[in-house]
Structures are given as structure tokens and as C-alpha cells.
PDB file of C-alpha atoms and ligand atoms in Angstrom:
ATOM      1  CA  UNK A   1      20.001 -21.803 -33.706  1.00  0.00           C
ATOM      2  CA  UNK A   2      17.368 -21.880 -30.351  1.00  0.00           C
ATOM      3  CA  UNK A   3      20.073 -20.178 -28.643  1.00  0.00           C
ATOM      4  CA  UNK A   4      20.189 -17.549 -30.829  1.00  0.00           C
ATOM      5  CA  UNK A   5      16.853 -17.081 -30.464  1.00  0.00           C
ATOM      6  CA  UNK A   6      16.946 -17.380 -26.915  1.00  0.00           C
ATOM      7  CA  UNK A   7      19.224 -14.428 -26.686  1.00  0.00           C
ATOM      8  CA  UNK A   8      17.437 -12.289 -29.119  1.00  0.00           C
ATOM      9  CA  UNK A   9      14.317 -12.753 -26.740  1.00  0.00           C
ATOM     10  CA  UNK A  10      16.428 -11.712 -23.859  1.00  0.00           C
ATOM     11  CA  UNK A  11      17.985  -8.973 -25.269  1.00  0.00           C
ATOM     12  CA  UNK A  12      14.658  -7.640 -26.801  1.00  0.00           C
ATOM     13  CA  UNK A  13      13.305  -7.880 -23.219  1.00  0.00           C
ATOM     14  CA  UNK A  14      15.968  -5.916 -21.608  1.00  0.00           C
ATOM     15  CA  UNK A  15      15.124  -3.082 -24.535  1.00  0.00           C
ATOM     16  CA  UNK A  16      11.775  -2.912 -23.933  1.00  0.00           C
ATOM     17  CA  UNK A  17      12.569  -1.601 -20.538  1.00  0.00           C
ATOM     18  CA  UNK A  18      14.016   1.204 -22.320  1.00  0.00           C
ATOM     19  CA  UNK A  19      10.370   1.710 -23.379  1.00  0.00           C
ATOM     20  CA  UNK A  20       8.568   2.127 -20.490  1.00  0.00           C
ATOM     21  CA  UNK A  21       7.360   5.666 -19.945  1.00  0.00           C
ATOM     22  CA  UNK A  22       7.838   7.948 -16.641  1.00  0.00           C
ATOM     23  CA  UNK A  23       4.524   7.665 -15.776  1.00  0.00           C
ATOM     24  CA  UNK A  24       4.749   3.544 -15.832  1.00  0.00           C
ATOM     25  CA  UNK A  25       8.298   3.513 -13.645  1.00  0.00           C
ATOM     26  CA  UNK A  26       6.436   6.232 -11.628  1.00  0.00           C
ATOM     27  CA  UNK A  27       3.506   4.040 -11.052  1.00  0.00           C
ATOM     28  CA  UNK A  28       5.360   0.837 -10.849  1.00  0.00           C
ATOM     29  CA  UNK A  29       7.725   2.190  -8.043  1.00  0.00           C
ATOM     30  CA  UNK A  30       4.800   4.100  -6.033  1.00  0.00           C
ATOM     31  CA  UNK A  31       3.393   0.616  -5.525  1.00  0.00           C
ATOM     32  CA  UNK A  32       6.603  -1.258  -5.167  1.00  0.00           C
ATOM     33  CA  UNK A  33       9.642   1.007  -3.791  1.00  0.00           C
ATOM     34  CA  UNK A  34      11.451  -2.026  -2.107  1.00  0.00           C
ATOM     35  CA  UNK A  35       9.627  -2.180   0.163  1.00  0.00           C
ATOM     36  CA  UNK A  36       5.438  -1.466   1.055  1.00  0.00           C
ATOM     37  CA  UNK A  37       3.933   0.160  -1.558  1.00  0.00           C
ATOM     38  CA  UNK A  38       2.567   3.555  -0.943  1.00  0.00           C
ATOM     39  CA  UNK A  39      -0.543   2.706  -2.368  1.00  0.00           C
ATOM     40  CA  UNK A  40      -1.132   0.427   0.457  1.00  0.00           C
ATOM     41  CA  UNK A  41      -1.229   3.553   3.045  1.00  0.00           C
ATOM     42  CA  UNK A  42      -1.908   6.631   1.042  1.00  0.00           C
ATOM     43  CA  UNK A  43      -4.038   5.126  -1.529  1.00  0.00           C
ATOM     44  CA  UNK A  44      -3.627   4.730  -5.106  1.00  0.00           C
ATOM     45  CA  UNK A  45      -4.017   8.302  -6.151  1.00  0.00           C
ATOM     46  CA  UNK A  46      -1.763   9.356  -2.333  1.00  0.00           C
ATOM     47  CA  UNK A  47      -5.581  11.025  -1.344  1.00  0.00           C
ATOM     48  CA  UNK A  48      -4.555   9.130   1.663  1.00  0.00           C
ATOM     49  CA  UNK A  49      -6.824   6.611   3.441  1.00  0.00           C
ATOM     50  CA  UNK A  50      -7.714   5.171   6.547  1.00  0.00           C
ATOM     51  CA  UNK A  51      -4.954   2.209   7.355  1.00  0.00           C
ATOM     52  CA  UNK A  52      -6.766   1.168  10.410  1.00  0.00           C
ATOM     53  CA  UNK A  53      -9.486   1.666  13.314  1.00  0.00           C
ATOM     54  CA  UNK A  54      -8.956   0.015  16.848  1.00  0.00           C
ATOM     55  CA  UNK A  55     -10.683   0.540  20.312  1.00  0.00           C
ATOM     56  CA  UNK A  56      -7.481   1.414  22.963  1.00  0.00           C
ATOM     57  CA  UNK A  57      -8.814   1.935  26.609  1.00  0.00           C
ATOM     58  CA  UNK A  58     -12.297   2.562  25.173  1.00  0.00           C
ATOM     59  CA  UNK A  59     -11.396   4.781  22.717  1.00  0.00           C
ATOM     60  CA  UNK A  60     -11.943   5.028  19.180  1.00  0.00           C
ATOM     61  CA  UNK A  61      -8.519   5.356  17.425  1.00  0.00           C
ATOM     62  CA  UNK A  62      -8.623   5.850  13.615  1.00  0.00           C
ATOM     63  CA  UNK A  63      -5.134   5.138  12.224  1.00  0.00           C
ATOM     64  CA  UNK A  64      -5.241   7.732   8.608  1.00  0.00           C
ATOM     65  CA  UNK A  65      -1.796   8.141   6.248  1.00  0.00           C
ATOM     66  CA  UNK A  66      -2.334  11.670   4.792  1.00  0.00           C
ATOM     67  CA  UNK A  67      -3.325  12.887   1.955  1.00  0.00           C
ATOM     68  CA  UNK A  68       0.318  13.577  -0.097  1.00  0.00           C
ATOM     69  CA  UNK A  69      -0.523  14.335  -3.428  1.00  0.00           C
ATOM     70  CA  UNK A  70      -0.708  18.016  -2.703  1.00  0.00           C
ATOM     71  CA  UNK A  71       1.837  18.986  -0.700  1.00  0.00           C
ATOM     72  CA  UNK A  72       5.286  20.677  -1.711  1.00  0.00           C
ATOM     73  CA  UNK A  73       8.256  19.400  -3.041  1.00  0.00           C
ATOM     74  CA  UNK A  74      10.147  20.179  -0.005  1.00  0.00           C
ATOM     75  CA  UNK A  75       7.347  18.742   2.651  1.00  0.00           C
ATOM     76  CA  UNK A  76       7.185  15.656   0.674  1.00  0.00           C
ATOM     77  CA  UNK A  77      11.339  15.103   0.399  1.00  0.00           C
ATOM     78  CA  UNK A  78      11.948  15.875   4.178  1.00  0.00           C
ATOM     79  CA  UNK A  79       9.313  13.438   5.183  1.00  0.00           C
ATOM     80  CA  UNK A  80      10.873  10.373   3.285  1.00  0.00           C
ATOM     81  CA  UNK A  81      14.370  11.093   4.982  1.00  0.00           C
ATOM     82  CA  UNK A  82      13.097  10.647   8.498  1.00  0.00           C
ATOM     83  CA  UNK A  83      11.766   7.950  10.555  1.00  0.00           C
ATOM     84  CA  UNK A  84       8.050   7.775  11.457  1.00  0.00           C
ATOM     85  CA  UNK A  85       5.996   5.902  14.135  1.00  0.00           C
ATOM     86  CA  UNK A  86       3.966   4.348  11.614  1.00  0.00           C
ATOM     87  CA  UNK A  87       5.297   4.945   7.890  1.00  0.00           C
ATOM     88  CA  UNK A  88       8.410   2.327   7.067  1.00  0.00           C
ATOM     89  CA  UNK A  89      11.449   3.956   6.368  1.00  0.00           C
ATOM     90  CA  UNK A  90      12.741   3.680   2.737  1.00  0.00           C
ATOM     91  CA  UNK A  91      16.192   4.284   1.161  1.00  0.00           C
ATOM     92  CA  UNK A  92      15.454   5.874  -1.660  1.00  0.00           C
ATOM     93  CA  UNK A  93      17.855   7.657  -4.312  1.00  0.00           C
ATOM     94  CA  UNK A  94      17.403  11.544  -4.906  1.00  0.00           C
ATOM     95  CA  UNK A  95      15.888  10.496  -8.766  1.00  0.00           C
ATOM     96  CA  UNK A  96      13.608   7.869  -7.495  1.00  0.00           C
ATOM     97  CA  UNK A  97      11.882  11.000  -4.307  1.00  0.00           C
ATOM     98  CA  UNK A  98      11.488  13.269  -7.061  1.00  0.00           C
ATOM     99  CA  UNK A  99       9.529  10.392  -9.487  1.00  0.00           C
ATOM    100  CA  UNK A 100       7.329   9.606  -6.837  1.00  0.00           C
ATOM    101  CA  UNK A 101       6.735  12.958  -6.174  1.00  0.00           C
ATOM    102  CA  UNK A 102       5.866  13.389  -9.995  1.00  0.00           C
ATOM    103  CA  UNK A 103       3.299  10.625  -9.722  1.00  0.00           C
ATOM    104  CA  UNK A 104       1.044  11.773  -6.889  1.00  0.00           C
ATOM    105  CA  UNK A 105       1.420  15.069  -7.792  1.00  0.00           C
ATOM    106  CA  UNK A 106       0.398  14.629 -11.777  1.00  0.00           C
ATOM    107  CA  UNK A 107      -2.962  15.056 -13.093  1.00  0.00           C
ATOM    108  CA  UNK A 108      -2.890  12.065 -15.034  1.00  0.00           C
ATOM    109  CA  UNK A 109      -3.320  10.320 -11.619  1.00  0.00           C
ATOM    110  CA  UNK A 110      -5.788  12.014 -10.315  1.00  0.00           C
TER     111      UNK A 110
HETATM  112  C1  LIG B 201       2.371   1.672   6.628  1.00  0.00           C
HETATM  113  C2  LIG B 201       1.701   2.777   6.010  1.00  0.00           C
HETATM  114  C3  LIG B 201       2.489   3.752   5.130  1.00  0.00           C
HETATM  115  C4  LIG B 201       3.255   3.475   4.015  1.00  0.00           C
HETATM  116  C5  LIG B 201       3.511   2.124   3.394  1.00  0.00           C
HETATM  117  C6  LIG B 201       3.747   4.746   3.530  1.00  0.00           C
HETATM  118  N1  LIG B 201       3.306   5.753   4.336  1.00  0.00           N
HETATM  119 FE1  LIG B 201       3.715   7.730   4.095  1.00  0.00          FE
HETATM  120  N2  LIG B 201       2.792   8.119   5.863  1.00  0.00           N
HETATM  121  C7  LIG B 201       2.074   7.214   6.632  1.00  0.00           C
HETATM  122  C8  LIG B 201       1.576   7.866   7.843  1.00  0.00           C
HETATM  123  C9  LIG B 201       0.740   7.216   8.931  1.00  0.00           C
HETATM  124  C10 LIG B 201       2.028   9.202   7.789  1.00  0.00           C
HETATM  125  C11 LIG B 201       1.779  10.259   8.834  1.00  0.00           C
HETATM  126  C12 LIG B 201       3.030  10.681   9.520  1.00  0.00           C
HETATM  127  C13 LIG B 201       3.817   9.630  10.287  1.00  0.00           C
HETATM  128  O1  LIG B 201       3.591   8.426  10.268  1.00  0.00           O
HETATM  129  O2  LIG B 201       4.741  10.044  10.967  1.00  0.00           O
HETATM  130  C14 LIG B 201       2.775   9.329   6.515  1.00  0.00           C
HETATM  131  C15 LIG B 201       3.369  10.492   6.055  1.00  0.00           C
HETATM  132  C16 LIG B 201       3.874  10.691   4.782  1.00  0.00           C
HETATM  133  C17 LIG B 201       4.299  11.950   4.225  1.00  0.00           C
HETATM  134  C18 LIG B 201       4.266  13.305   4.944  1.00  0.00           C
HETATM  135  C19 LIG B 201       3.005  14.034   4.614  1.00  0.00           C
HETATM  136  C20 LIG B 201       2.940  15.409   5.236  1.00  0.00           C
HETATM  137  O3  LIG B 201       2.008  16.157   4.906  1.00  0.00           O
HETATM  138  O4  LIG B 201       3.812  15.747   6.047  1.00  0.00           O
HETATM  139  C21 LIG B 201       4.732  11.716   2.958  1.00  0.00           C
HETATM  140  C22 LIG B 201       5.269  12.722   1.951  1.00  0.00           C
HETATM  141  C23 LIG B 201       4.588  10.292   2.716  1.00  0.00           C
HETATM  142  N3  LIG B 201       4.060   9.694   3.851  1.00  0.00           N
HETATM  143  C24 LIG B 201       4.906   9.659   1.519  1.00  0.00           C
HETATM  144  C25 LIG B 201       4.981   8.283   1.382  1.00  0.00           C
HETATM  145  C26 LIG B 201       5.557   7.616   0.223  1.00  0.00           C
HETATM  146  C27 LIG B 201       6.075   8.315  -1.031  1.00  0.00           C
HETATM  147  C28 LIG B 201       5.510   6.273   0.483  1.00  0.00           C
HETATM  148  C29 LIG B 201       6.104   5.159  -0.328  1.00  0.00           C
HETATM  149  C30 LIG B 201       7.531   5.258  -0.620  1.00  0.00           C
HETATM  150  C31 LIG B 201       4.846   6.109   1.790  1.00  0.00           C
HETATM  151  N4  LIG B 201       4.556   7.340   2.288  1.00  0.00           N
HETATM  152  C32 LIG B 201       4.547   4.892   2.383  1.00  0.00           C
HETATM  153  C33 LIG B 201       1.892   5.888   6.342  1.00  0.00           C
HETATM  154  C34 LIG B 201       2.528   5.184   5.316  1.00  0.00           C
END
């Protein structure tokens, strides 16, 4: 009989995923698309925010990830496919590019 019950748990689990709205897989990969979250550099709402501030040689070097939430489609898509000095690269599916591009781009994040 537990076991039962254990699988009815499981299996009600594994439909609630079914639940979750865009906006919360959105969200949820913005901060967590295997690998450092977006967040982390370009701020929760991608206004884009200062990752760091160093002294090289004397001078004052402020590290900034840019502001992405309103840029196009096409700016945003190129610059995941390419390698940067500073941003990781990520391996992300077609589907998962245009998601996150839904998320910084919607007004219900801003
Ligand atoms: C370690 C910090 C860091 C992380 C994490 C990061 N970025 Fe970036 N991103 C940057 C920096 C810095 C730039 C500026 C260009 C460069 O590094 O070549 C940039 C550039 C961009 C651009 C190009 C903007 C433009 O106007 O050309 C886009 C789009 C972008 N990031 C989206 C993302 C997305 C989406 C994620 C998560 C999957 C992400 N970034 C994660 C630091 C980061």
C-alpha cells in the first residue's frame, strides 16, 4: 500500500511540472541555464550591472555586462552562439535562446 502511495507522489510530482508556466521555466532557466545564471552578470531584470571594478597599471577598470533586455531578437541570438572574453559560453537549444529572450524582454519582468 506505501508503495502505491509512493508512486502516486512521484507521478503527481512529475505532472506538476506540466504546470509550471512560461514565465516560471523562463525565470528558472535565466538564473540557472547549466551553467552561471544570467542574473549573476546582467542582473535580475538583464538591466545589466557592474560585475566588477579593479585598479590595472593605475587605472580604474570597471568590468559592466550590458544591459540585454532591449535589444533585438537577432543581436541577442548571435551573441549567445559566440565566444566572449568575459561571458561563459552556453549550449543552448534554439527553444531555450528564444525563452530567455522572452524573459528579459517581457514587461512582467521589468
Ligand atoms: C560572467 C558574466 C556573464 C554571464 C554569466 C552572462 N553574461 Fe552575457 N555578457 C557579459 C558581458 C561582459 C558581455 C559583454 C560582451 C562580451 O563579454 O563579449 C555580455 C554580452 C551579452 C549579450 C550581448 C549584448 C549586446 O548588446 O550585444 C547578450 C545578449 C547576453 N550577454 C546574454 C546573456 C544571457 C542570456 C546569459 C545567460 C545564458 C548571459 N548573458 C550570461 C557577461 C555575462
Amino acid at each position: 500500500m506505501r508503495i502505491i502511495f509512493v508512486v502516486f507522489l512521484l507521478l503527481s510530482f512529475v505532472k506538476a511540472e506540466d504546470f509550471i508556466t512560461k514565465m516560471e521555466y523562463a525565470k528558472m532557466l535565466y538564473s540557472n541555464p547549466r551553467g552561471i545564471g544570467c542574473n549573476k552578470c546582467h542582473g535580475e531584470q538583464g538591466n545589466g550591472e557592474i560585475i566588477a571594478k579593479y585598479k590595472n597599471k593605475g587605472k580604474k577598470i570597471v568590468l559592466k555586462a550590458p544591459s540585454i533586455n532591449s535589444i533585438s531578437f537577432s543581436v541577442f541570438d548571435q551573441a549567445l552562439k559566440k565566444t566572449h572574453k568575459v561571458m561563459p559560453t552556453y549550449f543552448l537549444t534554439e527553444n531555450e535562446i528564444e525563452i530567455l529572450y522572452f524573459y528579459v524582454t517581457s514587461e512582467a519582468n521589468k
